mmCIF file of N, CA and C in Angstrom:
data_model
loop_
_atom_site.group_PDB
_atom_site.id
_atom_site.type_symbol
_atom_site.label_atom_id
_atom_site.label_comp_id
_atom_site.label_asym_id
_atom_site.label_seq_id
_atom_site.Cartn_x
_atom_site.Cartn_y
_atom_site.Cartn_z
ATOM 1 N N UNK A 251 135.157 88.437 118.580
ATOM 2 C CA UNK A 251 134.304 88.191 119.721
ATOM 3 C C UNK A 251 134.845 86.986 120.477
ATOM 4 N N UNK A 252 135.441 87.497 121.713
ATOM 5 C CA UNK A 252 135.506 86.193 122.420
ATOM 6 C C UNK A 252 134.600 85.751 123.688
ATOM 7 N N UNK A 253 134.007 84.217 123.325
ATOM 8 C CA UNK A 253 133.410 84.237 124.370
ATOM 9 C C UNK A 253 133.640 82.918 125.729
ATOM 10 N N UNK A 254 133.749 82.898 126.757
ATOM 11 C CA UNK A 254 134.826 82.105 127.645
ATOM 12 C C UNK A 254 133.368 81.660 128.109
ATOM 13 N N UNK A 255 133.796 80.074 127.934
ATOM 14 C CA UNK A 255 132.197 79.576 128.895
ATOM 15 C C UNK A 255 133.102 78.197 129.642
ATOM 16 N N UNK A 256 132.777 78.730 130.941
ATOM 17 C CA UNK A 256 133.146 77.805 131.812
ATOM 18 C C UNK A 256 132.498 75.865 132.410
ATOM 19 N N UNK A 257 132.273 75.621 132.510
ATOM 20 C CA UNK A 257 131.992 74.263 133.801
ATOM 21 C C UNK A 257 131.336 73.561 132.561
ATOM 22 N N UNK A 258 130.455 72.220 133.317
ATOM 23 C CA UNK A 258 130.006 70.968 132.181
ATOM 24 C C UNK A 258 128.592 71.016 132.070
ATOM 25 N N UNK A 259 128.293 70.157 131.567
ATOM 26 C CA UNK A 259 126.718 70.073 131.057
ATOM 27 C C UNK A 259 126.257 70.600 130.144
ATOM 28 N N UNK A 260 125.317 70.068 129.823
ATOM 29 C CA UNK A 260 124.199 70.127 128.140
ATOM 30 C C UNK A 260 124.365 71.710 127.858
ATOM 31 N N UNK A 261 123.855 72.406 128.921
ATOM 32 C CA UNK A 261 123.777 74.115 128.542
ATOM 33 C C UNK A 261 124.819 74.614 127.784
ATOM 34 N N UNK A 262 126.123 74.304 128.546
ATOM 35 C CA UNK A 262 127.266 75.060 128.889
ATOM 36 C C UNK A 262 127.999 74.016 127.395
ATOM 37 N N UNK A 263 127.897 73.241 127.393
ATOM 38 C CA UNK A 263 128.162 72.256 125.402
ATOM 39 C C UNK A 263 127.725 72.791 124.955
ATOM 40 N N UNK A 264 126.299 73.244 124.882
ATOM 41 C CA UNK A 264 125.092 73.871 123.644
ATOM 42 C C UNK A 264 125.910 75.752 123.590
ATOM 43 N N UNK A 265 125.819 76.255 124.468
ATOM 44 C CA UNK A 265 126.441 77.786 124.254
ATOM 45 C C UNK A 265 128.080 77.814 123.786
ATOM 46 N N UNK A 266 128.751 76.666 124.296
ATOM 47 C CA UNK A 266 130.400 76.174 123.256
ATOM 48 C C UNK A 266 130.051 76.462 121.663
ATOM 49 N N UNK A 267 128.896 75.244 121.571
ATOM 50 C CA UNK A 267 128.715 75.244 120.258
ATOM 51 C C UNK A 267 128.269 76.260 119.362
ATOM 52 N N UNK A 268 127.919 77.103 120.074
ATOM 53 C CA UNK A 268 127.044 78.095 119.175
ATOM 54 C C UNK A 268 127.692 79.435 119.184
ATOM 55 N N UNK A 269 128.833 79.222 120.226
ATOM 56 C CA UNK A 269 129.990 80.544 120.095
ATOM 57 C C UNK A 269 131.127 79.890 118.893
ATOM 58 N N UNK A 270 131.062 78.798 119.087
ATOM 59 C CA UNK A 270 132.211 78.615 118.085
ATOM 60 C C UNK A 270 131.361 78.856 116.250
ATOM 61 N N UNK A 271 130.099 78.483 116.168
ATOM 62 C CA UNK A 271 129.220 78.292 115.031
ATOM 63 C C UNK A 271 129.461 79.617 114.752
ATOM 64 N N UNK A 272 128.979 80.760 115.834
ATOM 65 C CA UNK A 272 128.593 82.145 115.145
ATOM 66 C C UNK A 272 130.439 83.075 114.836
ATOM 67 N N UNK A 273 131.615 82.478 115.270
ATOM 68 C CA UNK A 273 132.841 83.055 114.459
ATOM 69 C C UNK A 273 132.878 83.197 112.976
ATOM 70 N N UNK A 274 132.067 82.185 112.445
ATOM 71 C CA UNK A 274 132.055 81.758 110.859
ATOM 72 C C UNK A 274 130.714 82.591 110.103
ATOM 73 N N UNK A 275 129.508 82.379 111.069
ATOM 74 C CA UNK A 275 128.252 82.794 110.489
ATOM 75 C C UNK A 275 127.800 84.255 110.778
ATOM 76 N N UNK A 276 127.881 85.035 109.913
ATOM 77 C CA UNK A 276 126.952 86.174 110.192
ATOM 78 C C UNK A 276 125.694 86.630 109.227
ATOM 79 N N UNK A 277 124.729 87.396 109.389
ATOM 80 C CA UNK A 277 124.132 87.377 108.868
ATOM 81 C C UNK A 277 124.420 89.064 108.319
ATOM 82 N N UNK A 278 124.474 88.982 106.933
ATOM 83 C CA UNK A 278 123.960 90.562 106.043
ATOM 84 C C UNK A 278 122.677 91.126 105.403
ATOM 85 N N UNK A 279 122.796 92.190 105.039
ATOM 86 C CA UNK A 279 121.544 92.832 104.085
ATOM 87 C C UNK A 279 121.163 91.556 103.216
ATOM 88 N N UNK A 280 122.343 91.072 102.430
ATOM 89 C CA UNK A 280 121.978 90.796 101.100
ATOM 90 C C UNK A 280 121.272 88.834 101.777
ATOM 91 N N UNK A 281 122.140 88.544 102.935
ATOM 92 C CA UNK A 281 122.019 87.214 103.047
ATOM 93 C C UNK A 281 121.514 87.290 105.020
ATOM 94 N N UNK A 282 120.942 87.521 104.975
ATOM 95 C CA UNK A 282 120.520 87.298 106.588
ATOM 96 C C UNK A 282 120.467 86.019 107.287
ATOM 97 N N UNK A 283 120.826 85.957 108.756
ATOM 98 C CA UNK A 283 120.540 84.554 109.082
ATOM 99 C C UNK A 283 119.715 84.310 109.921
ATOM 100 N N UNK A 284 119.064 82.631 109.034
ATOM 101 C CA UNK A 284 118.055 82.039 109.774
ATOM 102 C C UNK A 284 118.360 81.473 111.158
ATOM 103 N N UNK A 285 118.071 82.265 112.335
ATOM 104 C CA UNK A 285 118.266 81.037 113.520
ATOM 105 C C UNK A 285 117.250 80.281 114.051
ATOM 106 N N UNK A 286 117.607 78.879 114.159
ATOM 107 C CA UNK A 286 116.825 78.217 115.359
ATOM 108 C C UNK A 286 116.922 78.131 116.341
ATOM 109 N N UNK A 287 116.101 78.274 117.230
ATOM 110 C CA UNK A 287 116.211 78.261 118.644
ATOM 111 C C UNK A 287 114.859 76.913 118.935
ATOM 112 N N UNK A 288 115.774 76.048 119.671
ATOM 113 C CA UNK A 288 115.158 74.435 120.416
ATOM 114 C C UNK A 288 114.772 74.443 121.626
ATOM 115 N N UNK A 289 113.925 74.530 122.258
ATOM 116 C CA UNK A 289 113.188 74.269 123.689
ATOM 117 C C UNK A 289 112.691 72.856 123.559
ATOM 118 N N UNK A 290 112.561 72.082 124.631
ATOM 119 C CA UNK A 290 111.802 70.707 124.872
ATOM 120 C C UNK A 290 110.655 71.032 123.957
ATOM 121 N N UNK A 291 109.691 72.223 123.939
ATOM 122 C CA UNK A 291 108.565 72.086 123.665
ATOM 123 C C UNK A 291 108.657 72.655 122.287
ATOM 124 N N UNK A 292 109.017 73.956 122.321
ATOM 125 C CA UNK A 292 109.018 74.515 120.834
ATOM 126 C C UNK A 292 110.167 75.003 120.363
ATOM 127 N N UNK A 293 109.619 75.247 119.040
ATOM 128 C CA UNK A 293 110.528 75.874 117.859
ATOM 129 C C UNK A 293 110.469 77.311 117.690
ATOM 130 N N UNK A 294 111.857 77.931 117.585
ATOM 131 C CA UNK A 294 111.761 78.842 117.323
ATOM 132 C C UNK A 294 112.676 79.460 116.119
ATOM 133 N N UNK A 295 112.138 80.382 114.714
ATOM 134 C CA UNK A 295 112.934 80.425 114.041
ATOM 135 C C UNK A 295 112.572 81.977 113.506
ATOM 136 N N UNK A 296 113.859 82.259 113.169
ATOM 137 C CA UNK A 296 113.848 84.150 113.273
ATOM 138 C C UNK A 296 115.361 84.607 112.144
ATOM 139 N N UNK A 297 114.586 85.663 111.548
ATOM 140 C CA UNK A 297 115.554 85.973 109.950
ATOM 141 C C UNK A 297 116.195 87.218 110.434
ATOM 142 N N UNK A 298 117.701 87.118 111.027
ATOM 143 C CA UNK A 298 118.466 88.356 111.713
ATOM 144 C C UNK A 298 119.408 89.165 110.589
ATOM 145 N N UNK A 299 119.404 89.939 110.669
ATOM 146 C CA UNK A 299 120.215 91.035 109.575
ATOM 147 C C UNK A 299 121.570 91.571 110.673
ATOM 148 N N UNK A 300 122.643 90.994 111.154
ATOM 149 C CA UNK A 300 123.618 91.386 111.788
ATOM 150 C C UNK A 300 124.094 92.576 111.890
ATOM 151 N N UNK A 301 123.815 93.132 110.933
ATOM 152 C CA UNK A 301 124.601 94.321 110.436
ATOM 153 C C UNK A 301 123.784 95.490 111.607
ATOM 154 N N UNK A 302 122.619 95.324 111.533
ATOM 155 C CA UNK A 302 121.521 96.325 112.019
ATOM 156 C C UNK A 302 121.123 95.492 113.433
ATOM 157 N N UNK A 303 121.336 94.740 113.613
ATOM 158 C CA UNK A 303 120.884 93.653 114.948
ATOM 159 C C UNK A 303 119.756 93.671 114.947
ATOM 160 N N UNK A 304 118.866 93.770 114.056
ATOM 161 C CA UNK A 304 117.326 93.561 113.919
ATOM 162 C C UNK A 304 117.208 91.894 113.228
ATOM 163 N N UNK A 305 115.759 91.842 114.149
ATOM 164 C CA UNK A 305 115.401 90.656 113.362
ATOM 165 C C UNK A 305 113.734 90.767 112.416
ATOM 166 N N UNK A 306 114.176 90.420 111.151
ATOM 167 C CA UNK A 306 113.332 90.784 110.236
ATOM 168 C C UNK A 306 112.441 89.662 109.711
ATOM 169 N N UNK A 307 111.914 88.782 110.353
ATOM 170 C CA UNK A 307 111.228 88.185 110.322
ATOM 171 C C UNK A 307 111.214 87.007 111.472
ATOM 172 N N UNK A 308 110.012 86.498 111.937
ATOM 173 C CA UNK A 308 109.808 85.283 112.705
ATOM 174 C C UNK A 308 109.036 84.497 112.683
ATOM 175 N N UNK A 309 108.959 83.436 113.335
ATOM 176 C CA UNK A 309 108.043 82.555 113.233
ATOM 177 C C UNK A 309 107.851 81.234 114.455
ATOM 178 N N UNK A 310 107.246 80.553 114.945
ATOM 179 C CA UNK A 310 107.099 79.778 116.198
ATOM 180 C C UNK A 310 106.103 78.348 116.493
ATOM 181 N N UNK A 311 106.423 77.839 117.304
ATOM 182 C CA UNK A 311 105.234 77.280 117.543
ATOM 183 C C UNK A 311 104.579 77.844 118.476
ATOM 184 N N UNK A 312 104.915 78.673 119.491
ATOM 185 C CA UNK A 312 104.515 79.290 120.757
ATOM 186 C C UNK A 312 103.205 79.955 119.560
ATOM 187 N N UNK A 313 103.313 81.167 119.101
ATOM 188 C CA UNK A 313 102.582 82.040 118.545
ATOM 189 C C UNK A 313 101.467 81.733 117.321
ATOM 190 N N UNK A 314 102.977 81.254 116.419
ATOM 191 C CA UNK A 314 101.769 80.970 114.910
ATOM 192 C C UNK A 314 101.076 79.524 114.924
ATOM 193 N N UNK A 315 101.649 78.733 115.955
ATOM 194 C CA UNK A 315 100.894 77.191 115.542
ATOM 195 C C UNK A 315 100.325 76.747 116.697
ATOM 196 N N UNK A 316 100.220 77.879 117.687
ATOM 197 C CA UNK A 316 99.501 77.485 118.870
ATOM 198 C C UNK A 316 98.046 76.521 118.407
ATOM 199 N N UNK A 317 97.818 75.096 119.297
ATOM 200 C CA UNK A 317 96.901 74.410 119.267
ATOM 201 C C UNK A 317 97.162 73.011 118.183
ATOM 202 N N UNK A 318 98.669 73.444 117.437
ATOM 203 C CA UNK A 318 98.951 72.727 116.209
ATOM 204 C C UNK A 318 98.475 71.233 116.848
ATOM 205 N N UNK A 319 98.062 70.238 116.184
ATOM 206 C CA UNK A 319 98.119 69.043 116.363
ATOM 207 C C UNK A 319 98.680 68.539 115.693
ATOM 208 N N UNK A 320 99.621 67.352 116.067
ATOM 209 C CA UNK A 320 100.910 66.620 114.972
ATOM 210 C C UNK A 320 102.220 66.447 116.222
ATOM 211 N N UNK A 321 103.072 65.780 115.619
ATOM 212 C CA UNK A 321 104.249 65.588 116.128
ATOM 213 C C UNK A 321 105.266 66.870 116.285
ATOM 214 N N UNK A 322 106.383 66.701 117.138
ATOM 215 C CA UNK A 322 106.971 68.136 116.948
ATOM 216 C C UNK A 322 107.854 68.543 116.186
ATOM 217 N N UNK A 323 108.359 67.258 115.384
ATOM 218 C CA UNK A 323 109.094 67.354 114.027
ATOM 219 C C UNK A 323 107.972 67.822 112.899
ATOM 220 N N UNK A 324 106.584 67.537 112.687
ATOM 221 C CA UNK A 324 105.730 67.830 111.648
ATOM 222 C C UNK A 324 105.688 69.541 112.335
ATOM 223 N N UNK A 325 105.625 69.825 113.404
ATOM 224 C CA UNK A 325 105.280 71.421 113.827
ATOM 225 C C UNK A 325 106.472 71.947 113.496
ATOM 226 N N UNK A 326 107.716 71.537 113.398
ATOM 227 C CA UNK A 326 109.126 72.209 113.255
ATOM 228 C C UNK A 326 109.290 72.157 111.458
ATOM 229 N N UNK A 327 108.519 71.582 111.014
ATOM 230 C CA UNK A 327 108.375 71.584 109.417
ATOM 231 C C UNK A 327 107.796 72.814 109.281
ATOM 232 N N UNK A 328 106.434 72.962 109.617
ATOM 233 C CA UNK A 328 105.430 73.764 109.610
ATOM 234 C C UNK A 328 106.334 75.129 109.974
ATOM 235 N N UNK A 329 107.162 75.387 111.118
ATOM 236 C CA UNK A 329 107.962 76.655 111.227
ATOM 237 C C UNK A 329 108.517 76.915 110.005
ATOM 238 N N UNK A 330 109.235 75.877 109.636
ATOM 239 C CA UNK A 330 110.362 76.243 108.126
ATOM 240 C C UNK A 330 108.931 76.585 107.251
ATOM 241 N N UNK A 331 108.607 75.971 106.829
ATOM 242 C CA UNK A 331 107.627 76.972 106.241
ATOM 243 C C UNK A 331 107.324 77.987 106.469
ATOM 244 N N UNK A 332 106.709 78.203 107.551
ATOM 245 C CA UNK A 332 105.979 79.849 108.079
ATOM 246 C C UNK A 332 107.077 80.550 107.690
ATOM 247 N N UNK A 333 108.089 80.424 107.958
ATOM 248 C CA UNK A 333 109.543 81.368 108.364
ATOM 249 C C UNK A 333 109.370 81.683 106.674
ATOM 250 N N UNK A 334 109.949 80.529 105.544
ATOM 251 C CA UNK A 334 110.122 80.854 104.162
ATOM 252 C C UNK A 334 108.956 81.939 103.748
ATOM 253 N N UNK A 335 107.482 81.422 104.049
ATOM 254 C CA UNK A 335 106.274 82.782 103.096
ATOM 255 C C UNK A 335 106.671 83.589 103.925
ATOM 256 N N UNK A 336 106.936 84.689 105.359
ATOM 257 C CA UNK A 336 107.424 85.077 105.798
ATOM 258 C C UNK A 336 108.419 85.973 104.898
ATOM 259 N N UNK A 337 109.172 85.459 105.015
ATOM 260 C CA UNK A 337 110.882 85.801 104.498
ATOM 261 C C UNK A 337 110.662 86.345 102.713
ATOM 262 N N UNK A 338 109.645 85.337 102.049
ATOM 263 C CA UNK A 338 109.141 85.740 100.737
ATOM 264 C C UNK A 338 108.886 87.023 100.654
ATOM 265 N N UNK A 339 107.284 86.804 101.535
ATOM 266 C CA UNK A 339 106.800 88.399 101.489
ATOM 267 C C UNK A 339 107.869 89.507 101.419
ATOM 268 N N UNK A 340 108.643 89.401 102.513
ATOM 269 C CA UNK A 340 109.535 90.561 102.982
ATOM 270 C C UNK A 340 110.961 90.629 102.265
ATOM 271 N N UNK A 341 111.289 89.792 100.849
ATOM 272 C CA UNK A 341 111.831 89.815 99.831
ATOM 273 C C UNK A 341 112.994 89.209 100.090
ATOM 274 N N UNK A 342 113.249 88.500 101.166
ATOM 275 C CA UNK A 342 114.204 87.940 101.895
ATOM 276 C C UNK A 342 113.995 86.279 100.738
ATOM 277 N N UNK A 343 115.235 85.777 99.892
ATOM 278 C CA UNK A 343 115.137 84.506 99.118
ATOM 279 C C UNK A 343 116.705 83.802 99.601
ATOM 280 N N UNK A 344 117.192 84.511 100.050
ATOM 281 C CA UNK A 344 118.797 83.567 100.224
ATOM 282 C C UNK A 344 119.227 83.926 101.774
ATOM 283 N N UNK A 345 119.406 82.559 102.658
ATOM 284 C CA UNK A 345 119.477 83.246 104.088
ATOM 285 C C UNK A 345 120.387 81.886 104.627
ATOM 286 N N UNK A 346 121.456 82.489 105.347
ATOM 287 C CA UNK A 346 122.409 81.709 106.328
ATOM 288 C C UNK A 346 122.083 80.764 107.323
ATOM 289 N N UNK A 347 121.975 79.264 107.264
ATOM 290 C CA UNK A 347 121.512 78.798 108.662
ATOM 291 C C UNK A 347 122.381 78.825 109.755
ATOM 292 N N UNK A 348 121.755 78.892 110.821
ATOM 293 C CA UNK A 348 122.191 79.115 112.403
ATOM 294 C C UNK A 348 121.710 78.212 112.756
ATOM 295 N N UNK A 349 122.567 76.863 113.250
ATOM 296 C CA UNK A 349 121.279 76.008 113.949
ATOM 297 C C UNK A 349 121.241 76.087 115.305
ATOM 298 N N UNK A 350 122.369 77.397 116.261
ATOM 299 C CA UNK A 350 122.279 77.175 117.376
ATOM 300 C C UNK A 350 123.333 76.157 118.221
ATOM 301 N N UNK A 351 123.936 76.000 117.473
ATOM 302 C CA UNK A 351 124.406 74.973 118.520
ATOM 303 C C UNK A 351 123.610 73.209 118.853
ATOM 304 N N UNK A 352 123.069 73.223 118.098
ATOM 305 C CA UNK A 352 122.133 72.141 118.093
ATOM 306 C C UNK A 352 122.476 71.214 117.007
ATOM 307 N N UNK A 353 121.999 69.967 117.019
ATOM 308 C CA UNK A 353 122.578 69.041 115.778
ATOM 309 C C UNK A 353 122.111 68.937 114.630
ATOM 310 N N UNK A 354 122.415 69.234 113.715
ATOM 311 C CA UNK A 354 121.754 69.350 112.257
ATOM 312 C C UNK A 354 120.931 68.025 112.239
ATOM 313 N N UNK A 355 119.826 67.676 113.050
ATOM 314 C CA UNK A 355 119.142 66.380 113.101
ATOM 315 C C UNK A 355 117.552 66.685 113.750
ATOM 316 N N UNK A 356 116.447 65.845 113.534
ATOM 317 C CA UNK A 356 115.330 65.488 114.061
ATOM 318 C C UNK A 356 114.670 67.038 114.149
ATOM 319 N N UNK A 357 114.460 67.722 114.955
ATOM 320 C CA UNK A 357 113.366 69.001 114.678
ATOM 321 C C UNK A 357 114.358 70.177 113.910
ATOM 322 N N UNK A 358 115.505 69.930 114.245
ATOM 323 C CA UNK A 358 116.346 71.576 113.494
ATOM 324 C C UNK A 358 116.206 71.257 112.235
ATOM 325 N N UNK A 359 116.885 70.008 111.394
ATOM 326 C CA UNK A 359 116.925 69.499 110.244
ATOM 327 C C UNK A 359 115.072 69.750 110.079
ATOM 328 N N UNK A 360 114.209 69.401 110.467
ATOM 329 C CA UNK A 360 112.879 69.803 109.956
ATOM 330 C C UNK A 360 112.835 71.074 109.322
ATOM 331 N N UNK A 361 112.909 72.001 110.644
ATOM 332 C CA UNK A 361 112.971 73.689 110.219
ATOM 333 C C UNK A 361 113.970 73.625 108.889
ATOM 334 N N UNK A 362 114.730 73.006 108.446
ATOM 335 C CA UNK A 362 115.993 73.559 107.321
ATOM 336 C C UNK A 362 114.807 73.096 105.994
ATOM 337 N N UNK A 363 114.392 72.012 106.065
ATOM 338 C CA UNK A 363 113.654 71.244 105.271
ATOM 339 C C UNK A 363 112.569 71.788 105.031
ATOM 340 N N UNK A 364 111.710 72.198 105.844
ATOM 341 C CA UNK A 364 110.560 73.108 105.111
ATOM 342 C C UNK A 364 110.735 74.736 105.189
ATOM 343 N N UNK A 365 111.905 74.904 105.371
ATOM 344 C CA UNK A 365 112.143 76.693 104.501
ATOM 345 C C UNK A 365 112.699 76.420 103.541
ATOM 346 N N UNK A 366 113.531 74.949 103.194
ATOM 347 C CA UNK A 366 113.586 74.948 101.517
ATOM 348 C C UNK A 366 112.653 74.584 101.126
ATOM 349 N N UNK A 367 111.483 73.839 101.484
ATOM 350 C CA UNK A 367 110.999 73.613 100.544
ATOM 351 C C UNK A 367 109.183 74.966 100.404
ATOM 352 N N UNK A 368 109.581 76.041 101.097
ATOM 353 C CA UNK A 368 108.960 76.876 101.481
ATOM 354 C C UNK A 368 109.102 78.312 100.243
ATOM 355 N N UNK A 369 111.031 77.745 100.114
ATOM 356 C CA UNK A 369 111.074 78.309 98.496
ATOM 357 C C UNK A 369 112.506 79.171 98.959
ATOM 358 N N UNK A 370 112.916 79.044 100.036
ATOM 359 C CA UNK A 370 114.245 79.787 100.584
ATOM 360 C C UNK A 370 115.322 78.878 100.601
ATOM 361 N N UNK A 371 116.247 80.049 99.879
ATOM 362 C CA UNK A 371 117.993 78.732 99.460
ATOM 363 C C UNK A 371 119.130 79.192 100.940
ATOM 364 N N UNK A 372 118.792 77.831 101.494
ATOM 365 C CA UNK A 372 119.761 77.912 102.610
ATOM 366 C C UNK A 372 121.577 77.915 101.755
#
């Protein structure tokens, strides 16, 4: 897969990063991957099976934590969680992180932190 991204700025760094991330990462049956997706406001995190281009589980602040009160690192915890019982139920225990292109730091590092400790081996 090649993907050519032209001109400067935050966007156009963030989609570099996440074309070069996904050469290495894919997600399978046996190991699916977790992605995050970062907006100013929310979190978004979703269990993709590559193989089938389905995504087999999700989770948000938009949807499941609408009204949450707390910081948006404590709500990006709260995703890694949702995402792990999630992923439990649906027998999903070992899953690839994707952080997107984003820095393994402050709300992504949250989401990694409470789907392990949610009971899922990144």
């Amino acid at each position: 897969m090649t993907v050519r991204i032209f001109g400067k700025g935050k966007k156009v760094a963030l989609q570099r990063r996440h074309a070069r991330l996904r050469k290495r990462i894919a997600g399978t049956p046996e190991r699916p991957r977790l992605v995050v997706t970062r907006s100013n406001r929310h979190m978004v995190a979703q269990v993709v099976d590559d193989t089938k281009g389905i995504t087999l589980v999700s989770a948000s602040t938009i949807a499941d934590l609408a009204g949450f009160e707390g910081t948006k690192v404590e709500a990006s915890r709260k995703v890694g969680e949702l995402i792990a019982q999630k992923a439990k139920d649906a027998g999903i225990t070992k899953v690839v992180f994707d952080r997107g292109g984003n820095k393994y730091h402050g709300r992504v590092a949250a989401v990694a932190e409470g789907a392990r400790e949610g009971g899922l081996e990144l």
